[in-house]
Coordinates of C-alpha atoms in Angstrom, one line a residue:
Chain A
M1251 CA 8.5 -4.5 32.4
K1252 CA 11.3 -2.4 31.2
R1253 CA 9.0 0.4 30.4
R1254 CA 7.6 0.4 33.9
D1255 CA 11.2 0.6 35.1
I1256 CA 11.8 3.7 33.1
F1257 CA 9.0 5.4 34.9
K1258 CA 10.3 4.1 38.2
G1259 CA 13.8 5.3 37.4
A1260 CA 12.5 8.7 36.3
A1261 CA 10.4 9.1 39.4
L1262 CA 13.3 8.0 41.6
G1263 CA 15.6 10.4 39.9
L1264 CA 13.1 13.2 40.5
A1265 CA 12.6 12.3 44.1
L1266 CA 16.2 12.2 44.8
A1267 CA 16.9 15.5 43.0
A1268 CA 14.1 17.2 44.8
G1269 CA 14.8 15.9 48.3
P1270 CA 17.7 17.1 50.4
A1271 CA 20.8 15.0 49.7
A1272 CA 22.4 12.7 52.2
A1273 CA 24.6 13.8 55.1
Q1274 CA 27.6 14.9 53.2
D1275 CA 29.3 18.3 53.5
Q1276 CA 29.1 19.1 49.8
T1277 CA 26.2 17.9 47.6
Y1278 CA 26.1 18.2 43.8
T1279 CA 23.3 18.1 41.3
I1280 CA 24.1 16.9 37.7
G1281 CA 21.7 17.7 34.9
V1282 CA 21.6 15.3 32.0
A1283 CA 19.9 16.4 28.7
I1284 CA 19.6 13.8 25.9
P1285 CA 17.4 13.2 22.9
S1286 CA 14.4 10.8 23.5
A1287 CA 14.5 7.2 22.4
T1288 CA 13.1 7.5 18.9
H1289 CA 15.3 4.8 17.4
G1290 CA 17.5 2.0 18.3
F1291 CA 20.7 3.9 19.0
M1292 CA 19.0 6.5 21.1
G1293 CA 17.1 3.8 22.9
G1294 CA 20.4 2.3 23.8
L1295 CA 21.8 5.7 24.8
N1296 CA 18.8 6.3 27.1
Y1297 CA 19.2 2.9 28.7
H1298 CA 22.9 3.5 29.4
A1299 CA 22.2 7.0 30.8
Q1300 CA 19.7 5.7 33.3
D1301 CA 21.9 2.7 34.1
S1302 CA 24.9 4.9 34.9
I1303 CA 22.8 7.4 36.9
K1304 CA 21.5 4.5 39.1
R1305 CA 25.0 3.2 39.6
L1306 CA 26.4 6.6 40.5
E1307 CA 23.6 7.5 42.9
A1308 CA 24.3 4.3 44.8
T1309 CA 28.1 4.9 44.9
Y1310 CA 28.1 8.6 45.7
P1311 CA 25.3 9.6 48.1
Q1312 CA 26.3 13.3 47.7
L1313 CA 25.4 13.2 44.0
S1314 CA 21.9 13.7 42.6
F1315 CA 20.8 13.8 39.0
V1316 CA 18.1 15.4 36.8
L1317 CA 17.5 13.5 33.6
A1318 CA 15.5 15.1 30.8
T1319 CA 14.8 13.7 27.3
A1320 CA 13.7 15.9 24.5
G1321 CA 12.1 15.1 21.2
D1322 CA 13.3 18.3 19.5
A1323 CA 15.9 21.1 20.0
G1324 CA 13.4 23.5 21.4
K1325 CA 12.3 21.2 24.2
M1326 CA 16.0 20.5 25.0
V1327 CA 16.7 24.2 25.4
N1328 CA 13.7 24.6 27.7
D1329 CA 14.9 21.6 29.7
I1330 CA 18.3 23.0 30.2
E1331 CA 16.9 26.4 31.2
D1332 CA 14.7 24.8 33.8
M1333 CA 17.6 22.8 35.2
V1334 CA 19.6 26.0 35.7
A1335 CA 16.7 28.1 37.0
T1336 CA 14.9 25.6 39.3
R1337 CA 17.4 22.8 40.1
D1338 CA 20.5 24.7 40.6
I1339 CA 22.7 22.2 38.8
D1340 CA 26.5 22.1 39.3
A1341 CA 27.2 20.3 36.1
L1342 CA 25.4 19.7 32.8
V1343 CA 25.9 16.7 30.5
V1344 CA 24.3 17.4 27.2
L1345 CA 24.0 15.5 23.9
P1346 CA 22.9 18.4 21.7
F1347 CA 19.9 17.6 19.6
E1348 CA 21.3 19.9 16.9
S1349 CA 24.5 21.9 17.2
E1350 CA 23.3 25.3 16.1
P1351 CA 20.2 25.9 18.2
L1352 CA 21.9 24.4 21.4
T1353 CA 25.1 26.5 21.2
S1354 CA 24.0 29.7 22.8
P1355 CA 21.9 28.2 25.6
V1356 CA 24.7 25.9 26.5
Q1357 CA 27.2 28.8 26.3
A1358 CA 24.9 30.7 28.8
V1359 CA 25.1 27.7 31.2
A1360 CA 28.9 27.7 31.0
E1361 CA 29.1 31.4 31.6
A1362 CA 27.1 30.9 34.8
G1363 CA 30.0 28.9 36.1
I1364 CA 28.4 25.5 35.6
W1365 CA 30.6 22.6 34.4
V1366 CA 29.6 21.6 30.9
T1367 CA 30.1 18.2 29.3
V1368 CA 29.1 17.8 25.6
V1369 CA 28.6 14.4 24.2
D1370 CA 28.7 13.1 20.6
R1371 CA 27.7 16.2 18.6
G1372 CA 29.9 19.2 19.0
L1373 CA 28.6 22.8 19.5
S1374 CA 29.1 25.2 16.6
V1375 CA 31.4 27.5 18.8
E1376 CA 34.6 25.9 20.1
G1377 CA 35.8 26.1 23.7
I1378 CA 32.4 26.3 25.5
E1379 CA 32.5 22.8 27.0
D1380 CA 34.9 21.7 29.8
L1381 CA 34.7 18.1 28.6
Y1382 CA 33.9 16.6 25.2
V1383 CA 33.1 12.9 24.9
A1384 CA 32.4 11.4 21.5
G1385 CA 32.6 8.4 19.3
D1386 CA 35.1 8.3 16.4
N1387 CA 33.3 8.6 13.1
P1388 CA 36.4 8.5 10.8
G1389 CA 37.7 5.6 12.9
F1390 CA 34.4 3.8 12.4
G1391 CA 34.8 3.9 8.7
R1392 CA 38.6 3.2 8.8
T1393 CA 38.3 0.2 11.1
A1394 CA 35.7 -1.4 8.8
G1395 CA 37.8 -0.5 5.7
E1396 CA 40.9 -2.0 7.2
Y1397 CA 39.1 -5.3 7.8
F1398 CA 37.9 -5.3 4.2
A1399 CA 41.4 -4.6 2.9
E1400 CA 42.9 -7.4 5.0
N1401 CA 40.3 -10.0 4.2
L1402 CA 39.5 -9.5 0.6
N1403 CA 41.7 -10.1 -2.5
E1404 CA 42.6 -7.8 -5.3
G1405 CA 39.7 -7.7 -7.7
D1406 CA 37.0 -8.7 -5.2
N1407 CA 33.7 -6.8 -5.5
I1408 CA 31.9 -5.1 -2.6
V1409 CA 28.7 -2.9 -2.3
V1410 CA 28.2 -0.2 0.3
L1411 CA 25.0 1.0 2.0
R1412 CA 25.2 4.5 3.3
G1413 CA 23.2 6.2 6.0
I1414 CA 21.1 9.4 5.9
P1415 CA 23.1 11.9 3.9
T1416 CA 24.8 13.9 6.7
T1417 CA 28.4 15.0 7.4
L1418 CA 28.6 12.1 9.9
D1419 CA 27.9 9.6 7.1
N1420 CA 30.4 11.4 4.8
E1421 CA 33.2 11.2 7.4
R1422 CA 32.6 7.5 7.8
V1423 CA 32.5 6.7 4.1
E1424 CA 35.5 8.9 3.2
A1425 CA 37.6 7.1 5.9
F1426 CA 36.4 3.7 4.6
Q1427 CA 37.4 4.5 1.1
A1428 CA 40.7 5.8 2.2
A1429 CA 41.4 2.5 4.1
I1430 CA 40.6 0.3 1.1
E1431 CA 42.5 2.5 -1.3
G1432 CA 45.2 0.5 -3.1
S1433 CA 43.9 -2.8 -2.0
G1434 CA 42.4 -3.5 -5.4
I1435 CA 38.9 -3.9 -4.0
N1436 CA 36.2 -2.7 -6.4
V1437 CA 33.3 -0.8 -4.9
L1438 CA 30.5 -1.7 -7.3
D1439 CA 27.8 0.5 -5.9
M1440 CA 26.9 2.9 -3.1
Q1441 CA 23.4 3.9 -2.2
H1442 CA 21.7 5.4 0.8
G1443 CA 19.8 2.9 3.0
N1444 CA 19.1 5.7 5.5
W1445 CA 20.0 3.5 8.6
N1446 CA 16.7 1.8 8.0
R1447 CA 15.9 -1.9 7.7
D1448 CA 13.3 -1.7 5.0
D1449 CA 15.2 0.8 2.9
A1450 CA 18.3 -1.4 3.2
F1451 CA 16.4 -4.5 2.3
N1452 CA 15.1 -2.8 -1.0
V1453 CA 18.5 -1.4 -1.9
M1454 CA 20.2 -4.7 -1.4
Q1455 CA 17.5 -6.6 -3.4
D1456 CA 18.4 -4.2 -6.3
F1457 CA 22.1 -4.6 -5.8
L1458 CA 21.6 -8.4 -6.0
S1459 CA 19.6 -8.1 -9.2
K1460 CA 22.2 -5.8 -10.7
H1461 CA 25.4 -7.5 -9.8
E1462 CA 26.4 -11.1 -10.5
D1463 CA 29.3 -11.2 -8.3
I1464 CA 29.5 -9.6 -4.8
D1465 CA 32.0 -10.8 -2.3
A1466 CA 31.2 -8.6 0.7
V1467 CA 28.8 -5.9 1.9
W1468 CA 29.6 -2.9 4.1
A1469 CA 26.2 -2.2 5.6
A1470 CA 27.7 0.5 8.0
D1471 CA 24.9 0.0 10.6
D1472 CA 23.3 -3.0 12.2
D1473 CA 19.8 -2.1 11.4
M1474 CA 20.8 -1.9 7.7
A1475 CA 22.7 -5.2 8.1
I1476 CA 19.5 -7.0 9.1
G1477 CA 17.7 -5.8 6.0
V1478 CA 20.7 -6.7 3.9
L1479 CA 21.0 -10.2 5.3
E1480 CA 17.3 -10.9 4.7
A1481 CA 17.6 -9.7 1.0
I1482 CA 20.7 -12.0 0.6
A1483 CA 18.9 -15.0 2.1
Q1484 CA 15.9 -14.4 -0.2
A1485 CA 18.2 -14.4 -3.3
D1486 CA 19.8 -17.5 -1.9
R1487 CA 23.3 -16.1 -2.3
A1488 CA 24.3 -16.3 1.4
E1489 CA 27.3 -18.5 0.6
E1490 CA 28.8 -15.9 -1.7
M1491 CA 29.3 -13.0 0.6
W1492 CA 29.7 -11.7 4.2
V1493 CA 28.3 -8.6 5.7
V1494 CA 29.8 -6.0 8.1
G1495 CA 27.4 -3.8 10.0
G1496 CA 28.2 -1.3 12.8
A1497 CA 27.3 0.3 16.1
G1498 CA 27.0 -3.0 18.1
M1499 CA 23.3 -3.9 18.2
K1500 CA 22.9 -6.8 20.7
E1501 CA 21.3 -9.2 18.1
I1502 CA 24.2 -8.8 15.8
I1503 CA 26.8 -9.1 18.5
K1504 CA 25.1 -12.3 19.6
R1505 CA 25.4 -13.7 16.1
I1506 CA 29.1 -12.8 16.0
M1507 CA 29.6 -14.5 19.4
D1508 CA 27.9 -17.6 17.9
G1509 CA 30.3 -17.5 15.0
D1510 CA 27.9 -16.8 12.2
P1511 CA 30.0 -17.0 9.0
R1512 CA 27.8 -14.4 7.3
L1513 CA 28.7 -11.8 10.0
P1514 CA 32.4 -12.1 10.7
V1515 CA 32.9 -8.8 12.6
N1516 CA 31.3 -5.6 13.7
V1517 CA 32.6 -2.1 14.4
T1518 CA 31.5 -0.3 17.6
Y1519 CA 30.0 3.1 17.9
P1520 CA 28.8 2.7 21.4
P1521 CA 25.6 4.3 22.7
A1522 CA 27.3 3.8 26.1
Q1523 CA 29.4 6.8 25.5
I1524 CA 26.8 8.7 27.5
A1525 CA 27.8 6.6 30.5
T1526 CA 31.4 7.7 30.0
A1527 CA 30.4 11.3 29.9
I1528 CA 28.3 11.1 33.1
E1529 CA 30.9 9.0 35.0
L1530 CA 33.7 11.4 34.1
T1531 CA 31.6 14.4 35.1
A1532 CA 30.7 12.9 38.4
L1533 CA 34.3 11.9 39.0
G1534 CA 35.3 15.5 38.4
L1535 CA 32.8 16.8 41.0
V1536 CA 33.4 14.3 43.8
S1537 CA 37.2 13.9 43.5
E1538 CA 40.4 15.8 42.6
T1539 CA 40.6 13.8 39.4
P1540 CA 41.2 16.1 36.4
V1541 CA 38.7 15.3 33.7
S1542 CA 38.6 18.4 31.4
G1543 CA 39.6 18.0 27.8
R1544 CA 38.5 15.7 24.9
F1545 CA 37.7 12.0 25.3
I1546 CA 37.3 10.2 21.9
I1547 CA 36.0 6.7 22.3
G1548 CA 37.8 4.5 19.7
S1549 CA 35.7 2.4 17.3
Q1550 CA 36.7 -1.1 18.1
L1551 CA 36.5 -4.2 15.9
V1552 CA 34.2 -6.8 17.5
T1553 CA 35.3 -10.4 16.6
P1554 CA 33.9 -13.7 17.8
E1555 CA 36.7 -13.8 20.3
N1556 CA 36.0 -10.5 22.1
A1557 CA 32.2 -10.2 21.3
E1558 CA 31.2 -11.1 24.8
S1559 CA 32.5 -7.9 26.3
F1560 CA 30.3 -5.9 23.9
Y1561 CA 27.1 -7.9 24.6
F1562 CA 24.5 -6.1 26.7
P1563 CA 21.4 -8.4 26.7
D1564 CA 19.3 -5.9 28.8
S1565 CA 19.9 -2.9 26.6
P1566 CA 17.2 -2.3 24.1
F1567 CA 19.8 -1.8 21.4
Chain B
M919 CA -13.6 21.3 -12.8
S920 CA -14.2 18.4 -10.4
D921 CA -15.1 15.1 -12.2
T922 CA -18.1 13.2 -11.1
T923 CA -19.0 9.7 -11.9
L924 CA -22.3 10.9 -13.3
A925 CA -22.8 12.3 -16.8
A926 CA -22.5 9.6 -19.3
P927 CA -21.0 11.6 -22.2
K928 CA -18.0 12.4 -20.0
R929 CA -16.9 8.7 -20.0
R930 CA -15.2 8.9 -23.4
R931 CA -13.1 11.9 -22.4
L932 CA -12.1 10.2 -19.2
N933 CA -10.8 7.3 -21.2
L934 CA -8.5 9.7 -23.0
H935 CA -6.8 11.3 -20.2
V936 CA -6.6 8.3 -18.0
L937 CA -3.7 7.3 -20.3
G938 CA -1.4 9.7 -18.5
P939 CA -0.1 7.5 -15.7
V940 CA -0.2 4.4 -17.9
L941 CA 2.1 6.1 -20.4
A942 CA 4.4 7.1 -17.5
L943 CA 4.5 3.5 -16.4
V944 CA 5.2 2.2 -19.8
A945 CA 8.0 4.8 -20.3
L946 CA 9.5 3.8 -17.0
I947 CA 9.4 0.1 -17.9
I948 CA 11.1 0.8 -21.3
L949 CA 13.7 3.0 -19.5
G950 CA 14.4 0.3 -17.0
A951 CA 14.7 -2.5 -19.5
S952 CA 17.1 -0.4 -21.6
L953 CA 19.4 0.4 -18.6
N954 CA 19.7 -3.0 -17.2
S955 CA 19.1 -6.4 -18.7
N956 CA 18.1 -7.9 -15.3
F957 CA 15.2 -5.4 -15.0
L958 CA 12.6 -7.6 -16.6
G959 CA 14.0 -10.7 -15.0
Y960 CA 11.8 -12.8 -12.8
G961 CA 13.7 -11.9 -9.6
N962 CA 13.5 -8.2 -10.1
V963 CA 9.9 -8.1 -11.2
T964 CA 9.0 -10.2 -8.1
N965 CA 10.9 -7.9 -5.8
V966 CA 9.3 -4.8 -7.2
L967 CA 5.8 -6.1 -7.1
A968 CA 6.2 -7.7 -3.6
R969 CA 7.6 -4.5 -2.1
S970 CA 4.8 -2.5 -3.7
A971 CA 2.3 -4.6 -2.0
F972 CA 2.4 -2.9 1.4
I973 CA 1.9 0.6 0.1
G974 CA -0.4 -0.8 -2.6
I975 CA -2.8 -2.5 -0.2
I976 CA -3.0 0.7 1.9
A977 CA -3.3 2.9 -1.1
V978 CA -6.4 1.0 -2.4
G979 CA -8.1 1.9 1.0
M980 CA -6.8 5.4 0.8
T981 CA -8.5 5.8 -2.6
F982 CA -11.9 5.4 -0.9
V983 CA -11.0 7.8 1.8
I984 CA -9.8 10.5 -0.6
T985 CA -12.7 9.8 -3.0
A986 CA -15.1 10.5 -0.1
G987 CA -13.3 13.9 0.5
G988 CA -11.2 12.7 3.4
I989 CA -7.5 12.1 4.1
D990 CA -5.7 9.8 6.4
L991 CA -2.2 10.8 7.5
S992 CA -1.9 8.1 10.2
V993 CA -1.5 5.0 8.0
G994 CA 2.3 4.8 8.2
S995 CA 2.4 5.1 12.0
M996 CA -0.7 2.9 12.2
A997 CA 1.1 0.1 10.3
A998 CA 4.1 0.4 12.6
F999 CA 1.9 0.2 15.6
V1000 CA -0.2 -2.7 14.3
A1001 CA 3.0 -4.5 13.5
G1002 CA 4.3 -3.9 17.0
V1003 CA 1.1 -5.1 18.6
M1004 CA 1.0 -8.2 16.3
I1005 CA 4.6 -9.2 17.1
M1006 CA 4.1 -8.7 20.9
A1007 CA 0.8 -10.7 20.8
M1008 CA 2.4 -13.5 18.8
N1009 CA 5.4 -13.7 21.1
S1010 CA 3.1 -13.9 24.2
M1011 CA 0.9 -16.6 22.6
I1012 CA 3.8 -18.9 21.8
P1013 CA 3.7 -20.7 25.2
T1014 CA 0.0 -21.5 24.8
L1015 CA -0.4 -22.0 21.1
G1016 CA 3.1 -23.2 20.2
V1017 CA 4.7 -22.4 16.9
G1018 CA 2.3 -23.4 14.1
V1019 CA -0.6 -22.4 11.9
P1020 CA -2.9 -21.4 14.9
L1021 CA -0.2 -18.9 16.1
I1022 CA 0.0 -17.4 12.7
L1023 CA -3.7 -17.2 12.3
A1024 CA -4.1 -15.7 15.8
G1025 CA -1.5 -13.1 14.9
M1026 CA -3.3 -12.2 11.7
A1027 CA -6.5 -11.8 13.6
V1028 CA -4.8 -9.5 16.0
A1029 CA -3.4 -7.4 13.2
L1030 CA -6.8 -7.1 11.5
L1031 CA -8.6 -6.3 14.8
A1032 CA -5.9 -3.7 15.7
G1033 CA -6.3 -2.1 12.2
L1034 CA -10.1 -2.2 12.5
A1035 CA -10.0 -0.5 15.9
A1036 CA -7.5 2.1 14.8
G1037 CA -9.7 2.9 11.7
L1038 CA -12.8 2.9 13.8
L1039 CA -11.3 5.5 16.2
N1040 CA -10.3 7.7 13.3
G1041 CA -13.7 7.3 11.6
F1042 CA -15.6 7.9 14.8
L1043 CA -13.7 11.2 15.6
I1044 CA -14.1 12.4 12.0
S1045 CA -17.7 11.5 11.2
K1046 CA -19.4 11.5 14.6
I1047 CA -17.6 14.2 16.5
G1048 CA -17.0 16.1 13.3
I1049 CA -13.3 17.1 13.6
E1050 CA -11.3 17.7 10.4
A1051 CA -9.8 14.5 9.0
F1052 CA -6.5 16.2 8.6
I1053 CA -6.3 17.2 12.3
V1054 CA -7.6 13.8 13.6
T1055 CA -5.2 11.8 11.6
L1056 CA -2.3 14.1 12.2
G1057 CA -2.9 13.6 15.9
S1058 CA -3.3 9.8 15.6
M1059 CA -0.1 9.7 13.4
G1060 CA 1.9 11.1 16.4
I1061 CA 0.1 8.8 18.9
Y1062 CA 0.7 5.6 17.0
R1063 CA 4.3 6.5 16.3
S1064 CA 5.0 7.2 19.9
L1065 CA 3.1 4.1 21.1
V1066 CA 5.2 1.8 18.9
T1067 CA 8.4 3.5 20.1
W1068 CA 7.2 3.1 23.7
L1069 CA 6.2 -0.6 23.2
A1070 CA 9.7 -1.2 21.7
D1071 CA 11.3 0.7 24.6
G1072 CA 13.0 2.9 22.0
G1073 CA 14.5 -0.2 20.3
T1074 CA 13.1 -2.9 18.0
L1075 CA 10.3 -5.4 18.6
S1076 CA 11.4 -8.7 17.1
L1077 CA 9.3 -11.8 16.5
D1078 CA 10.5 -15.0 18.2
F1079 CA 13.1 -16.6 16.0
E1080 CA 11.3 -19.9 15.5
A1081 CA 7.9 -18.3 14.9
R1082 CA 9.6 -16.0 12.4
G1083 CA 11.0 -19.0 10.4
F1084 CA 7.5 -20.5 10.3
Y1085 CA 5.8 -17.3 9.2
R1086 CA 8.5 -16.3 6.7
P1087 CA 7.0 -18.1 3.7
V1088 CA 4.0 -15.7 3.8
Y1089 CA 6.2 -13.0 2.3
Y1090 CA 8.8 -15.0 0.4
E1091 CA 6.8 -17.8 -1.1
G1092 CA 3.6 -18.1 -3.0
I1093 CA 1.6 -20.1 -5.6
L1094 CA 3.2 -21.0 -9.0
G1095 CA 6.1 -18.6 -8.4
V1096 CA 3.8 -15.7 -7.6
A1097 CA 4.6 -14.4 -4.1
W1098 CA 1.8 -14.1 -1.6
P1099 CA 2.0 -10.3 -1.1
I1100 CA 1.5 -10.0 -5.0
I1101 CA -1.5 -12.3 -4.9
V1102 CA -3.1 -10.4 -1.9
F1103 CA -2.4 -7.0 -3.5
A1104 CA -4.0 -8.2 -6.8
I1105 CA -7.1 -9.5 -5.0
V1106 CA -7.4 -6.3 -2.9
A1107 CA -7.0 -4.2 -6.1
I1108 CA -9.7 -6.2 -8.0
L1109 CA -12.2 -6.2 -5.2
G1110 CA -11.4 -2.5 -4.6
E1111 CA -12.1 -1.7 -8.3
L1112 CA -15.4 -3.6 -8.2
A1113 CA -16.5 -2.0 -5.0
M1114 CA -15.7 1.5 -6.4
R1115 CA -17.5 0.9 -9.7
H1116 CA -20.3 -1.5 -9.0
T1117 CA -21.5 -1.1 -5.5
P1118 CA -23.6 1.5 -3.7
F1119 CA -20.6 2.0 -1.3
G1120 CA -18.3 3.2 -4.1
R1121 CA -20.9 5.5 -5.6
H1122 CA -21.8 6.9 -2.2
C1123 CA -18.1 7.7 -1.5
A1124 CA -17.9 9.6 -4.8
A1125 CA -21.2 11.4 -4.1
I1126 CA -20.1 12.5 -0.6
G1127 CA -16.7 13.7 -2.0
A1128 CA -18.4 15.7 -4.7
N1129 CA -21.0 17.3 -2.6
E1130 CA -21.9 16.3 0.9
Q1131 CA -25.1 18.3 1.2
V1132 CA -26.5 16.9 -2.1
A1133 CA -25.5 13.4 -1.0
K1134 CA -27.3 13.9 2.3
Y1135 CA -30.5 15.1 0.6
S1136 CA -30.2 12.0 -1.7
A1137 CA -30.6 9.8 1.3
V1138 CA -27.0 8.7 1.5
K1139 CA -26.0 7.9 5.0
V1140 CA -23.0 10.2 5.0
D1141 CA -21.7 9.5 8.5
R1142 CA -21.9 5.8 8.0
V1143 CA -20.2 5.7 4.6
R1144 CA -17.4 8.1 5.7
M1145 CA -16.8 6.0 8.8
G1146 CA -16.8 2.9 6.5
T1147 CA -14.0 4.3 4.4
Y1148 CA -11.7 4.8 7.5
V1149 CA -12.6 1.3 8.9
L1150 CA -11.8 -0.2 5.5
L1151 CA -8.5 1.6 5.3
G1152 CA -7.7 0.5 8.9
M1153 CA -8.3 -3.1 8.0
L1154 CA -6.3 -2.9 4.9
V1155 CA -3.4 -1.4 7.0
G1156 CA -3.8 -4.6 9.2
L1157 CA -3.7 -6.7 6.1
A1158 CA -0.6 -4.9 4.8
T1159 CA 1.0 -5.5 8.1
I1160 CA 0.3 -9.2 7.9
M1161 CA 2.3 -9.2 4.7
Y1162 CA 5.0 -6.9 6.2
V1163 CA 5.9 -8.7 9.4
P1164 CA 7.2 -11.9 7.9
R1165 CA 9.6 -10.0 5.8
L1166 CA 12.0 -8.8 8.5
G1167 CA 10.1 -10.0 11.5
S1168 CA 10.5 -6.8 13.3
A1169 CA 8.9 -3.4 14.0
S1170 CA 10.4 -0.2 15.5
G1171 CA 9.8 3.5 15.6
S1172 CA 11.3 3.8 12.1
T1173 CA 8.9 1.3 10.5
G1174 CA 6.5 2.7 7.9
V1175 CA 7.9 6.2 8.0
L1176 CA 6.3 8.3 5.2
W1177 CA 4.1 5.4 4.0
E1178 CA 1.1 7.8 4.2
L1179 CA 2.7 10.3 1.8
E1180 CA 3.6 7.5 -0.6
A1181 CA 0.1 6.1 -0.5
I1182 CA -1.5 9.5 -1.0
A1183 CA 0.9 10.3 -3.9
A1184 CA 0.0 7.0 -5.5
V1185 CA -3.7 7.7 -5.3
I1186 CA -3.3 11.1 -6.8
I1187 CA -0.9 9.9 -9.6
G1188 CA -3.5 7.3 -10.4
G1189 CA -6.1 10.0 -11.2
T1190 CA -8.2 10.2 -8.1
V1191 CA -9.1 13.8 -7.3
L1192 CA -7.5 15.0 -4.0
K1193 CA -10.5 17.0 -3.0
G1194 CA -12.8 14.1 -3.5
G1195 CA -15.7 13.2 -5.8
F1196 CA -13.9 10.9 -8.1
G1197 CA -11.7 7.8 -7.5
R1198 CA -10.0 5.3 -9.7
V1199 CA -8.7 2.1 -7.9
W1200 CA -6.7 0.7 -10.9
G1201 CA -5.1 4.1 -11.4
T1202 CA -3.9 3.9 -7.8
V1203 CA -2.3 0.5 -8.6
V1204 CA -0.5 2.2 -11.6
G1205 CA 0.6 5.0 -9.2
V1206 CA 2.1 2.6 -6.7
L1207 CA 4.0 0.7 -9.4
I1208 CA 5.3 4.0 -10.8
L1209 CA 6.7 5.0 -7.3
S1210 CA 8.4 1.6 -6.7
L1211 CA 9.8 1.4 -10.2
I1212 CA 11.4 4.8 -9.8
D1213 CA 13.4 3.6 -6.7
N1214 CA 14.2 0.3 -8.4
I1215 CA 15.5 2.0 -11.6
L1216 CA 17.6 4.5 -9.7
N1217 CA 19.2 1.6 -7.7
L1218 CA 19.7 -0.6 -10.8
A1219 CA 21.1 2.2 -12.9
S1220 CA 23.1 4.5 -10.6
I1221 CA 23.2 7.1 -13.4
V1222 CA 23.1 10.0 -11.0
S1223 CA 24.3 10.9 -7.6
P1224 CA 22.1 9.1 -5.0
Y1225 CA 21.7 12.5 -3.3
L1226 CA 19.4 13.4 -6.1
N1227 CA 17.1 10.4 -5.9
G1228 CA 14.5 12.3 -4.1
A1229 CA 14.6 15.1 -6.7
I1230 CA 14.1 12.7 -9.6
Q1231 CA 11.3 10.9 -7.8
G1232 CA 9.6 14.3 -7.3
V1233 CA 10.0 15.3 -10.9
I1234 CA 8.5 12.0 -12.2
V1235 CA 5.6 12.2 -9.8
I1236 CA 4.7 15.8 -10.9
L1237 CA 5.2 14.8 -14.6
A1238 CA 2.9 11.9 -14.3
V1239 CA 0.2 14.2 -12.9
I1240 CA 0.8 17.0 -15.4
L1241 CA 0.5 14.5 -18.3
Q1242 CA -2.9 13.6 -17.1
R1243 CA -4.1 17.2 -16.3
D1244 CA -2.9 18.4 -19.7
R1245 CA -5.0 15.9 -21.5
K1246 CA -7.9 16.8 -19.3
S1247 CA -7.8 20.5 -20.0
A1248 CA -7.0 20.0 -23.7
D1249 CA -10.2 18.1 -24.2

């Protein structure tokens, strides 16, 4: 049913973008270019992009949107060129598939006098975009690290699952390590679980065979947390340790809401940041509100008390 | 250069160089045991064997496809797709069947049928329409991967919580302490070995892989046998999925990524010839075990930077194959 809605939404978006806009003096078109929904996080991002476009179109009749999703950097460049050439966009919201290949096409857009909002991944040349909206990667690691430091005792043992080896992952892990420094917590092991459930399951099974005493696990991602929890359940050691994931997957948030002792907290890295970017861009066009600059969305600690405000049951993520 | 299953005098020589992968496996086991005392513990052995089962079951089917001179790049995506279809089918059947044995059996039937249909489609395009196996399965690899992402709406398909709890023992429990995936993998491997060595189907696969024209003139039904290998592989992918779904109860666009390459690597490490004509099912089993042991040992030992895991894996895979080729050319 949701899949049908996507088509409907896309068709509606196209129809609105193509047709003459409502009876307002000044009409604007905003182009939105994002990666396609190939995994959970991007699925959530696509959902929030469509959701905020729907809401804004209802609120501001003078706005219309062009949404394009791309499976690779080349397609994204084509999409952006098409938006400028044929749809005459007034603003572009882009989550660059990769920084390098997208830099000069986006620069060309900015030089044509079009407002540019860059989301999540920066471009490789500074100062192109008018507005930068992103999650806080060091904050993501630090928030988790602070929770570990506060809730574990000196001499307690933890294991860490890392993501795919990237600078993003390094920033998170370094901030985590800095936050637990001096707390006396031992990091027994760190391995890459590649933000993947199956890989995390295997790595955690091996950690459990290798280490007799583990007090907590930083799984750093909710997909990995699911694999980790399953491995712990298999080894029948659930009483021994708790797990902290990250990013705010709805299934995990639900379990935190229900007070699962195995999952005390979560750290957000919201896919809804695309909504922030689109809303701010729209606001800048339709009003006098100044929106240029940098908007870094803090990584928040989700606890059983506040989990409800992070729970989006309709989102695929 | 290419081995054939014919020529009786060659048998003795084969027996010598088949030792390559076995030696590599033994070396890995010794290395693992010396690095960590838990390595040969019941828990770790069960973990490694059970997680080998998915790739292992698929790799047995892949052995037949490669022996007959084909290749199938779509199995990883196919497994993800079959898992997605199976989960959706089971979720939708809960209101009518309730949570119980009939639901699980129906889910298994759906997985096997989906695998069969997917294998049939690959086999049909390759053997009847005559398109290169590499291209057909490269195409279907992309198709199944997108389909599962689309079915999951970019997220994850999860089995109903209660059904999951009921189905879970299929991965985690077994008979006399041997987990079900291990039992199923062992049965598939034994039947595969028998089929390869002692049935006309196995011999025809080797004949087609060695020389298609000669096979055709020898009254081998080339199209039908070739189609059979892809259908068999598709059904084994379905079977592997039946073992996979109860483990985490979910499927997404990132399920089964690169399984096809692991399966192909296991087949080649085991001594099957990549261009066809000779296949060895038990060798494939050894290959699968080597691949999962490398991962396991790297996790248990953490002797090197985890960034280098892929490199170490690559070196061991190549060494295992060199060991076997060296002996072959030395003979």
